[in-house]
Amino acid sequence: MGTPRSGTNLAKYLIETHLGMPVSFDQGFWKHGVFPALMKGRALQYGDLPIIVMSKDPITQLLSWFRFSRNDSIFRPAKYLGPFLNQPFEIRQDFTQPKMEYRFRTPADYWNQFYFAMEALRRTGAPVHFVSYEQLVSTPALCLSSISGFLDLSPPFDAGTAVTIPRHAIGASNDIDRPSDPAVNQGPFDPARADLAAALA
């Protein structure tokens, strides 16, 4: 799980490629959605799956969303950064029928609600593991080793293994509209986009 543009698709690619584990998006609740309080009596429901949460530096994340909003994406289009940061933030699921829409006071409000809810879920004892996008891009083997420990894989992934970040961007995916080739119609992957300066471009 993670907010849009936080590295969920890259993490999925690396986990499936190097750990041999299938990654499920959108089972029980949407990968970009704020975690809902699903209940069964007094028990909290989370899908009975381990949850890996991708996070990106919040300032870089907000700037990435602004850039993304100019491309007729799942966000309401925005022309200027100032109003984008201060106006209500709308996000829509792009594959459900009918399409669900969510509204937050600001983009920062969405970021805060998303990650606070996942941290709160982790504190209940649910299997939640946070991975930083910036660390995944800069030290992928170390991150995969940490993920394999979280998933209790045997043997664990060796942090000394050479892991190459794909040279192409990874296409967005969900559990319903899976592309046959995640690299189709994608441009080159640029790890520098994890940097704040790149987010301003």
PDB file of C-alpha atoms in Angstrom:
ATOM      1  CA  MET A   1       0.000   0.000   0.000  1.00  0.00           C
ATOM      2  CA  GLY A   2       0.943   3.619  -0.294  1.00  0.00           C
ATOM      3  CA  THR A   3      -0.241   6.911  -1.622  1.00  0.00           C
ATOM      4  CA  PRO A   4      -0.020   7.414  -5.409  1.00  0.00           C
ATOM      5  CA  ARG A   5       3.517   8.073  -6.662  1.00  0.00           C
ATOM      6  CA  SER A   6       5.100   6.558  -3.530  1.00  0.00           C
ATOM      7  CA  GLY A   7       6.752   3.566  -5.209  1.00  0.00           C
ATOM      8  CA  THR A   8       4.086   0.876  -4.775  1.00  0.00           C
ATOM      9  CA  ASN A   9       4.543  -0.477  -8.298  1.00  0.00           C
ATOM     10  CA  LEU A  10       8.349  -0.487  -8.060  1.00  0.00           C
ATOM     11  CA  ALA A  11       8.152  -2.306  -4.702  1.00  0.00           C
ATOM     12  CA  LYS A  12       5.756  -4.853  -6.185  1.00  0.00           C
ATOM     13  CA  TYR A  13       8.101  -5.473  -9.118  1.00  0.00           C
ATOM     14  CA  LEU A  14      11.154  -5.939  -6.876  1.00  0.00           C
ATOM     15  CA  ILE A  15       9.347  -8.178  -4.364  1.00  0.00           C
ATOM     16  CA  GLU A  16       7.893 -10.427  -7.052  1.00  0.00           C
ATOM     17  CA  THR A  17      11.178 -10.527  -8.996  1.00  0.00           C
ATOM     18  CA  HIS A  18      13.669 -11.013  -6.151  1.00  0.00           C
ATOM     19  CA  LEU A  19      11.645 -12.550  -3.315  1.00  0.00           C
ATOM     20  CA  GLY A  20       9.352 -14.663  -5.488  1.00  0.00           C
ATOM     21  CA  MET A  21       6.309 -13.528  -3.515  1.00  0.00           C
ATOM     22  CA  PRO A  22       3.056 -12.506  -5.218  1.00  0.00           C
ATOM     23  CA  VAL A  23       1.916  -9.002  -4.315  1.00  0.00           C
ATOM     24  CA  SER A  24      -1.791  -8.302  -4.035  1.00  0.00           C
ATOM     25  CA  PHE A  25      -3.227  -4.813  -4.522  1.00  0.00           C
ATOM     26  CA  ASP A  26      -6.832  -3.848  -3.845  1.00  0.00           C
ATOM     27  CA  GLN A  27      -7.849  -6.952  -1.921  1.00  0.00           C
ATOM     28  CA  GLY A  28     -10.198  -5.851   0.838  1.00  0.00           C
ATOM     29  CA  PHE A  29      -9.347  -2.172   0.525  1.00  0.00           C
ATOM     30  CA  TRP A  30      -7.797   0.067  -2.130  1.00  0.00           C
ATOM     31  CA  LYS A  31      -3.971   0.329  -2.148  1.00  0.00           C
ATOM     32  CA  HIS A  32      -4.191   4.168  -2.149  1.00  0.00           C
ATOM     33  CA  GLY A  33      -7.124   4.409   0.248  1.00  0.00           C
ATOM     34  CA  VAL A  34      -7.014   5.551   3.853  1.00  0.00           C
ATOM     35  CA  PHE A  35      -7.324   2.380   5.911  1.00  0.00           C
ATOM     36  CA  PRO A  36     -10.999   1.854   6.810  1.00  0.00           C
ATOM     37  CA  ALA A  37     -12.187   0.645  10.187  1.00  0.00           C
ATOM     38  CA  LEU A  38     -13.462  -2.745   9.061  1.00  0.00           C
ATOM     39  CA  MET A  39     -14.936  -4.603  11.982  1.00  0.00           C
ATOM     40  CA  LYS A  40     -16.238  -8.060  12.764  1.00  0.00           C
ATOM     41  CA  GLY A  41     -17.706  -7.771  16.220  1.00  0.00           C
ATOM     42  CA  ARG A  42     -14.858  -6.383  18.329  1.00  0.00           C
ATOM     43  CA  ALA A  43     -12.161  -7.594  15.928  1.00  0.00           C
ATOM     44  CA  LEU A  44     -10.423  -5.246  13.498  1.00  0.00           C
ATOM     45  CA  GLN A  45     -10.247  -6.631   9.960  1.00  0.00           C
ATOM     46  CA  TYR A  46      -7.296  -5.977   7.640  1.00  0.00           C
ATOM     47  CA  GLY A  47      -7.505  -8.809   5.095  1.00  0.00           C
ATOM     48  CA  ASP A  48      -5.295 -11.289   6.989  1.00  0.00           C
ATOM     49  CA  LEU A  49      -2.317 -10.416   4.779  1.00  0.00           C
ATOM     50  CA  PRO A  50       1.004  -8.821   5.678  1.00  0.00           C
ATOM     51  CA  ILE A  51       0.907  -5.165   4.615  1.00  0.00           C
ATOM     52  CA  ILE A  52       3.916  -3.356   3.160  1.00  0.00           C
ATOM     53  CA  VAL A  53       3.469   0.403   3.159  1.00  0.00           C
ATOM     54  CA  MET A  54       5.529   2.570   0.818  1.00  0.00           C
ATOM     55  CA  SER A  55       6.248   6.107   1.964  1.00  0.00           C
ATOM     56  CA  LYS A  56       7.973   9.049   0.330  1.00  0.00           C
ATOM     57  CA  ASP A  57       9.338  12.222   1.869  1.00  0.00           C
ATOM     58  CA  PRO A  58       6.182  14.347   2.302  1.00  0.00           C
ATOM     59  CA  ILE A  59       7.472  17.466   0.544  1.00  0.00           C
ATOM     60  CA  THR A  60       8.763  15.468  -2.405  1.00  0.00           C
ATOM     61  CA  GLN A  61       5.469  13.569  -2.391  1.00  0.00           C
ATOM     62  CA  LEU A  62       3.343  16.725  -2.554  1.00  0.00           C
ATOM     63  CA  LEU A  63       5.398  18.104  -5.429  1.00  0.00           C
ATOM     64  CA  SER A  64       5.163  14.769  -7.242  1.00  0.00           C
ATOM     65  CA  TRP A  65       1.360  14.852  -6.907  1.00  0.00           C
ATOM     66  CA  PHE A  66       1.264  18.385  -8.280  1.00  0.00           C
ATOM     67  CA  ARG A  67       3.285  17.309 -11.317  1.00  0.00           C
ATOM     68  CA  PHE A  68       1.070  14.243 -11.736  1.00  0.00           C
ATOM     69  CA  SER A  69      -2.147  16.283 -11.448  1.00  0.00           C
ATOM     70  CA  ARG A  70      -1.286  18.096 -14.679  1.00  0.00           C
ATOM     71  CA  ASN A  71      -1.588  14.842 -16.655  1.00  0.00           C
ATOM     72  CA  ASP A  72      -5.325  14.115 -16.291  1.00  0.00           C
ATOM     73  CA  SER A  73      -4.537  11.566 -13.616  1.00  0.00           C
ATOM     74  CA  ILE A  74      -6.509  10.236 -10.664  1.00  0.00           C
ATOM     75  CA  PHE A  75      -6.219  13.717  -9.123  1.00  0.00           C
ATOM     76  CA  ARG A  76      -8.261  16.771 -10.006  1.00  0.00           C
ATOM     77  CA  PRO A  77      -6.092  18.841 -12.434  1.00  0.00           C
ATOM     78  CA  ALA A  78      -4.169  21.768 -10.944  1.00  0.00           C
ATOM     79  CA  LYS A  79      -2.444  24.542 -12.848  1.00  0.00           C
ATOM     80  CA  TYR A  80      -0.459  26.278 -10.088  1.00  0.00           C
ATOM     81  CA  LEU A  81       1.383  24.900  -7.064  1.00  0.00           C
ATOM     82  CA  GLY A  82       0.120  27.404  -4.448  1.00  0.00           C
ATOM     83  CA  PRO A  83      -3.597  26.763  -4.971  1.00  0.00           C
ATOM     84  CA  PHE A  84      -2.919  23.014  -5.351  1.00  0.00           C
ATOM     85  CA  LEU A  85      -1.354  22.871  -1.871  1.00  0.00           C
ATOM     86  CA  ASN A  86      -4.144  24.839  -0.205  1.00  0.00           C
ATOM     87  CA  GLN A  87      -7.344  23.725  -1.899  1.00  0.00           C
ATOM     88  CA  PRO A  88      -9.428  20.581  -1.341  1.00  0.00           C
ATOM     89  CA  PHE A  89      -7.729  17.493  -2.715  1.00  0.00           C
ATOM     90  CA  GLU A  90      -9.758  14.964  -4.680  1.00  0.00           C
ATOM     91  CA  ILE A  91      -8.577  11.512  -5.643  1.00  0.00           C
ATOM     92  CA  ARG A  92     -10.547   8.920  -7.581  1.00  0.00           C
ATOM     93  CA  GLN A  93     -10.245   5.218  -8.113  1.00  0.00           C
ATOM     94  CA  ASP A  94      -9.660   4.717 -11.800  1.00  0.00           C
ATOM     95  CA  PHE A  95     -10.795   1.104 -12.166  1.00  0.00           C
ATOM     96  CA  THR A  96     -13.896   0.518 -10.035  1.00  0.00           C
ATOM     97  CA  GLN A  97     -17.400   0.737 -11.417  1.00  0.00           C
ATOM     98  CA  PRO A  98     -18.786   3.143 -10.421  1.00  0.00           C
ATOM     99  CA  LYS A  99     -15.619   5.118  -9.803  1.00  0.00           C
ATOM    100  CA  MET A 100     -15.231   6.101  -6.150  1.00  0.00           C
ATOM    101  CA  GLU A 101     -14.051   9.608  -5.310  1.00  0.00           C
ATOM    102  CA  TYR A 102     -12.472  10.812  -2.089  1.00  0.00           C
ATOM    103  CA  ARG A 103     -12.062  14.394  -0.897  1.00  0.00           C
ATOM    104  CA  PHE A 104      -9.588  15.763   1.645  1.00  0.00           C
ATOM    105  CA  ARG A 105      -9.093  19.267   3.001  1.00  0.00           C
ATOM    106  CA  THR A 106      -5.654  19.566   1.325  1.00  0.00           C
ATOM    107  CA  PRO A 107      -3.074  17.208  -0.240  1.00  0.00           C
ATOM    108  CA  ALA A 108      -1.140  17.279   3.053  1.00  0.00           C
ATOM    109  CA  ASP A 109      -4.325  16.214   4.868  1.00  0.00           C
ATOM    110  CA  TYR A 110      -4.529  13.098   2.653  1.00  0.00           C
ATOM    111  CA  TRP A 111      -0.844  12.282   3.297  1.00  0.00           C
ATOM    112  CA  ASN A 112      -1.312  12.694   7.058  1.00  0.00           C
ATOM    113  CA  GLN A 113      -4.524  10.652   7.207  1.00  0.00           C
ATOM    114  CA  PHE A 114      -3.085   7.836   5.089  1.00  0.00           C
ATOM    115  CA  TYR A 115       0.111   7.349   7.073  1.00  0.00           C
ATOM    116  CA  PHE A 116      -1.416   8.027  10.491  1.00  0.00           C
ATOM    117  CA  ALA A 117      -4.027   5.335   9.798  1.00  0.00           C
ATOM    118  CA  MET A 118      -1.354   2.808   8.721  1.00  0.00           C
ATOM    119  CA  GLU A 119       0.817   3.589  11.756  1.00  0.00           C
ATOM    120  CA  ALA A 120      -2.239   3.245  14.006  1.00  0.00           C
ATOM    121  CA  LEU A 121      -2.997  -0.119  12.373  1.00  0.00           C
ATOM    122  CA  ARG A 122       0.614  -1.228  12.993  1.00  0.00           C
ATOM    123  CA  ARG A 123       0.282  -0.327  16.663  1.00  0.00           C
ATOM    124  CA  THR A 124      -2.695  -2.704  16.990  1.00  0.00           C
ATOM    125  CA  GLY A 125      -0.349  -5.586  16.207  1.00  0.00           C
ATOM    126  CA  ALA A 126      -1.391  -6.008  12.571  1.00  0.00           C
ATOM    127  CA  PRO A 127       1.522  -7.062  10.321  1.00  0.00           C
ATOM    128  CA  VAL A 128       2.478  -3.662   8.845  1.00  0.00           C
ATOM    129  CA  HIS A 129       5.970  -2.833   7.555  1.00  0.00           C
ATOM    130  CA  PHE A 130       7.008   0.621   6.318  1.00  0.00           C
ATOM    131  CA  VAL A 131       9.493   1.048   3.458  1.00  0.00           C
ATOM    132  CA  SER A 132      10.931   4.398   2.403  1.00  0.00           C
ATOM    133  CA  TYR A 133      10.874   5.016  -1.361  1.00  0.00           C
ATOM    134  CA  GLU A 134      14.148   6.929  -1.144  1.00  0.00           C
ATOM    135  CA  GLN A 135      15.834   3.980   0.601  1.00  0.00           C
ATOM    136  CA  LEU A 136      14.316   1.444  -1.792  1.00  0.00           C
ATOM    137  CA  VAL A 137      15.820   3.330  -4.734  1.00  0.00           C
ATOM    138  CA  SER A 138      19.232   3.906  -3.128  1.00  0.00           C
ATOM    139  CA  THR A 139      19.682   0.576  -1.256  1.00  0.00           C
ATOM    140  CA  PRO A 140      17.238  -1.926  -2.794  1.00  0.00           C
ATOM    141  CA  ALA A 141      19.003  -5.071  -1.512  1.00  0.00           C
ATOM    142  CA  LEU A 142      18.954  -3.802   2.075  1.00  0.00           C
ATOM    143  CA  CYS A 143      15.245  -2.969   1.784  1.00  0.00           C
ATOM    144  CA  LEU A 144      14.454  -6.373   0.277  1.00  0.00           C
ATOM    145  CA  SER A 145      16.378  -8.030   3.109  1.00  0.00           C
ATOM    146  CA  SER A 146      14.278  -6.100   5.632  1.00  0.00           C
ATOM    147  CA  ILE A 147      11.066  -7.038   3.794  1.00  0.00           C
ATOM    148  CA  SER A 148      12.073 -10.710   3.673  1.00  0.00           C
ATOM    149  CA  GLY A 149      12.617 -10.619   7.447  1.00  0.00           C
ATOM    150  CA  PHE A 150       9.184  -9.068   7.914  1.00  0.00           C
ATOM    151  CA  LEU A 151       7.656 -11.795   5.729  1.00  0.00           C
ATOM    152  CA  ASP A 152       9.638 -14.437   7.646  1.00  0.00           C
ATOM    153  CA  LEU A 153      11.092 -15.872   4.445  1.00  0.00           C
ATOM    154  CA  SER A 154      13.588 -18.703   4.746  1.00  0.00           C
ATOM    155  CA  PRO A 155      16.289 -18.194   3.803  1.00  0.00           C
ATOM    156  CA  PRO A 156      16.124 -14.403   4.189  1.00  0.00           C
ATOM    157  CA  PHE A 157      17.179 -12.248   1.262  1.00  0.00           C
ATOM    158  CA  ASP A 158      20.918 -11.509   1.383  1.00  0.00           C
ATOM    159  CA  ALA A 159      21.484  -7.748   1.736  1.00  0.00           C
ATOM    160  CA  GLY A 160      24.744  -8.212  -0.193  1.00  0.00           C
ATOM    161  CA  THR A 161      22.919  -9.402  -3.317  1.00  0.00           C
ATOM    162  CA  ALA A 162      23.205  -7.187  -6.385  1.00  0.00           C
ATOM    163  CA  VAL A 163      19.782  -5.692  -7.143  1.00  0.00           C
ATOM    164  CA  THR A 164      19.316  -3.509 -10.167  1.00  0.00           C
ATOM    165  CA  ILE A 165      16.539  -0.950 -10.290  1.00  0.00           C
ATOM    166  CA  PRO A 166      14.747  -1.350 -13.653  1.00  0.00           C
ATOM    167  CA  ARG A 167      15.879   0.976 -16.431  1.00  0.00           C
ATOM    168  CA  HIS A 168      12.242   1.596 -17.356  1.00  0.00           C
ATOM    169  CA  ALA A 169       9.471   3.134 -15.309  1.00  0.00           C
ATOM    170  CA  ILE A 170       7.052   0.562 -13.911  1.00  0.00           C
ATOM    171  CA  GLY A 171       3.510   0.948 -15.161  1.00  0.00           C
ATOM    172  CA  ALA A 172       0.721   1.491 -12.660  1.00  0.00           C
ATOM    173  CA  SER A 173      -1.202  -1.641 -11.810  1.00  0.00           C
ATOM    174  CA  ASN A 174      -4.044  -3.012  -9.767  1.00  0.00           C
ATOM    175  CA  ASP A 175      -5.364  -6.533  -9.285  1.00  0.00           C
ATOM    176  CA  ILE A 176      -7.933  -6.160 -12.053  1.00  0.00           C
ATOM    177  CA  ASP A 177      -6.193  -4.531 -15.029  1.00  0.00           C
ATOM    178  CA  ARG A 178      -2.786  -6.186 -14.945  1.00  0.00           C
ATOM    179  CA  PRO A 179      -0.593  -5.254 -17.934  1.00  0.00           C
ATOM    180  CA  SER A 180       1.039  -8.200 -19.712  1.00  0.00           C
ATOM    181  CA  ASP A 181       4.290  -6.217 -19.693  1.00  0.00           C
ATOM    182  CA  PRO A 182       4.757  -3.612 -16.934  1.00  0.00           C
ATOM    183  CA  ALA A 183       7.301  -1.771 -19.101  1.00  0.00           C
ATOM    184  CA  VAL A 184       4.937  -1.208 -22.002  1.00  0.00           C
ATOM    185  CA  ASN A 185       4.670   2.473 -23.038  1.00  0.00           C
ATOM    186  CA  GLN A 186       6.800   3.520 -20.069  1.00  0.00           C
ATOM    187  CA  GLY A 187       9.703   5.933 -20.182  1.00  0.00           C
ATOM    188  CA  PRO A 188      13.116   5.388 -18.592  1.00  0.00           C
ATOM    189  CA  PHE A 189      13.235   5.131 -14.809  1.00  0.00           C
ATOM    190  CA  ASP A 190      15.096   8.012 -13.194  1.00  0.00           C
ATOM    191  CA  PRO A 191      16.148   7.319  -9.578  1.00  0.00           C
ATOM    192  CA  ALA A 192      16.981  11.014  -9.199  1.00  0.00           C
ATOM    193  CA  ARG A 193      13.229  11.665  -9.075  1.00  0.00           C
ATOM    194  CA  ALA A 194      13.456  10.570  -5.449  1.00  0.00           C
ATOM    195  CA  ASP A 195      15.299  13.835  -4.798  1.00  0.00           C
ATOM    196  CA  LEU A 196      13.522  17.023  -3.818  1.00  0.00           C
ATOM    197  CA  ALA A 197      15.214  19.007  -6.596  1.00  0.00           C
ATOM    198  CA  ALA A 198      13.869  16.588  -9.202  1.00  0.00           C
ATOM    199  CA  ALA A 199      10.379  16.887  -7.780  1.00  0.00           C
ATOM    200  CA  LEU A 200      10.488  20.625  -8.405  1.00  0.00           C
ATOM    201  CA  ALA A 201      11.238  20.129 -12.116  1.00  0.00           C
TER     202      ALA A 201
END
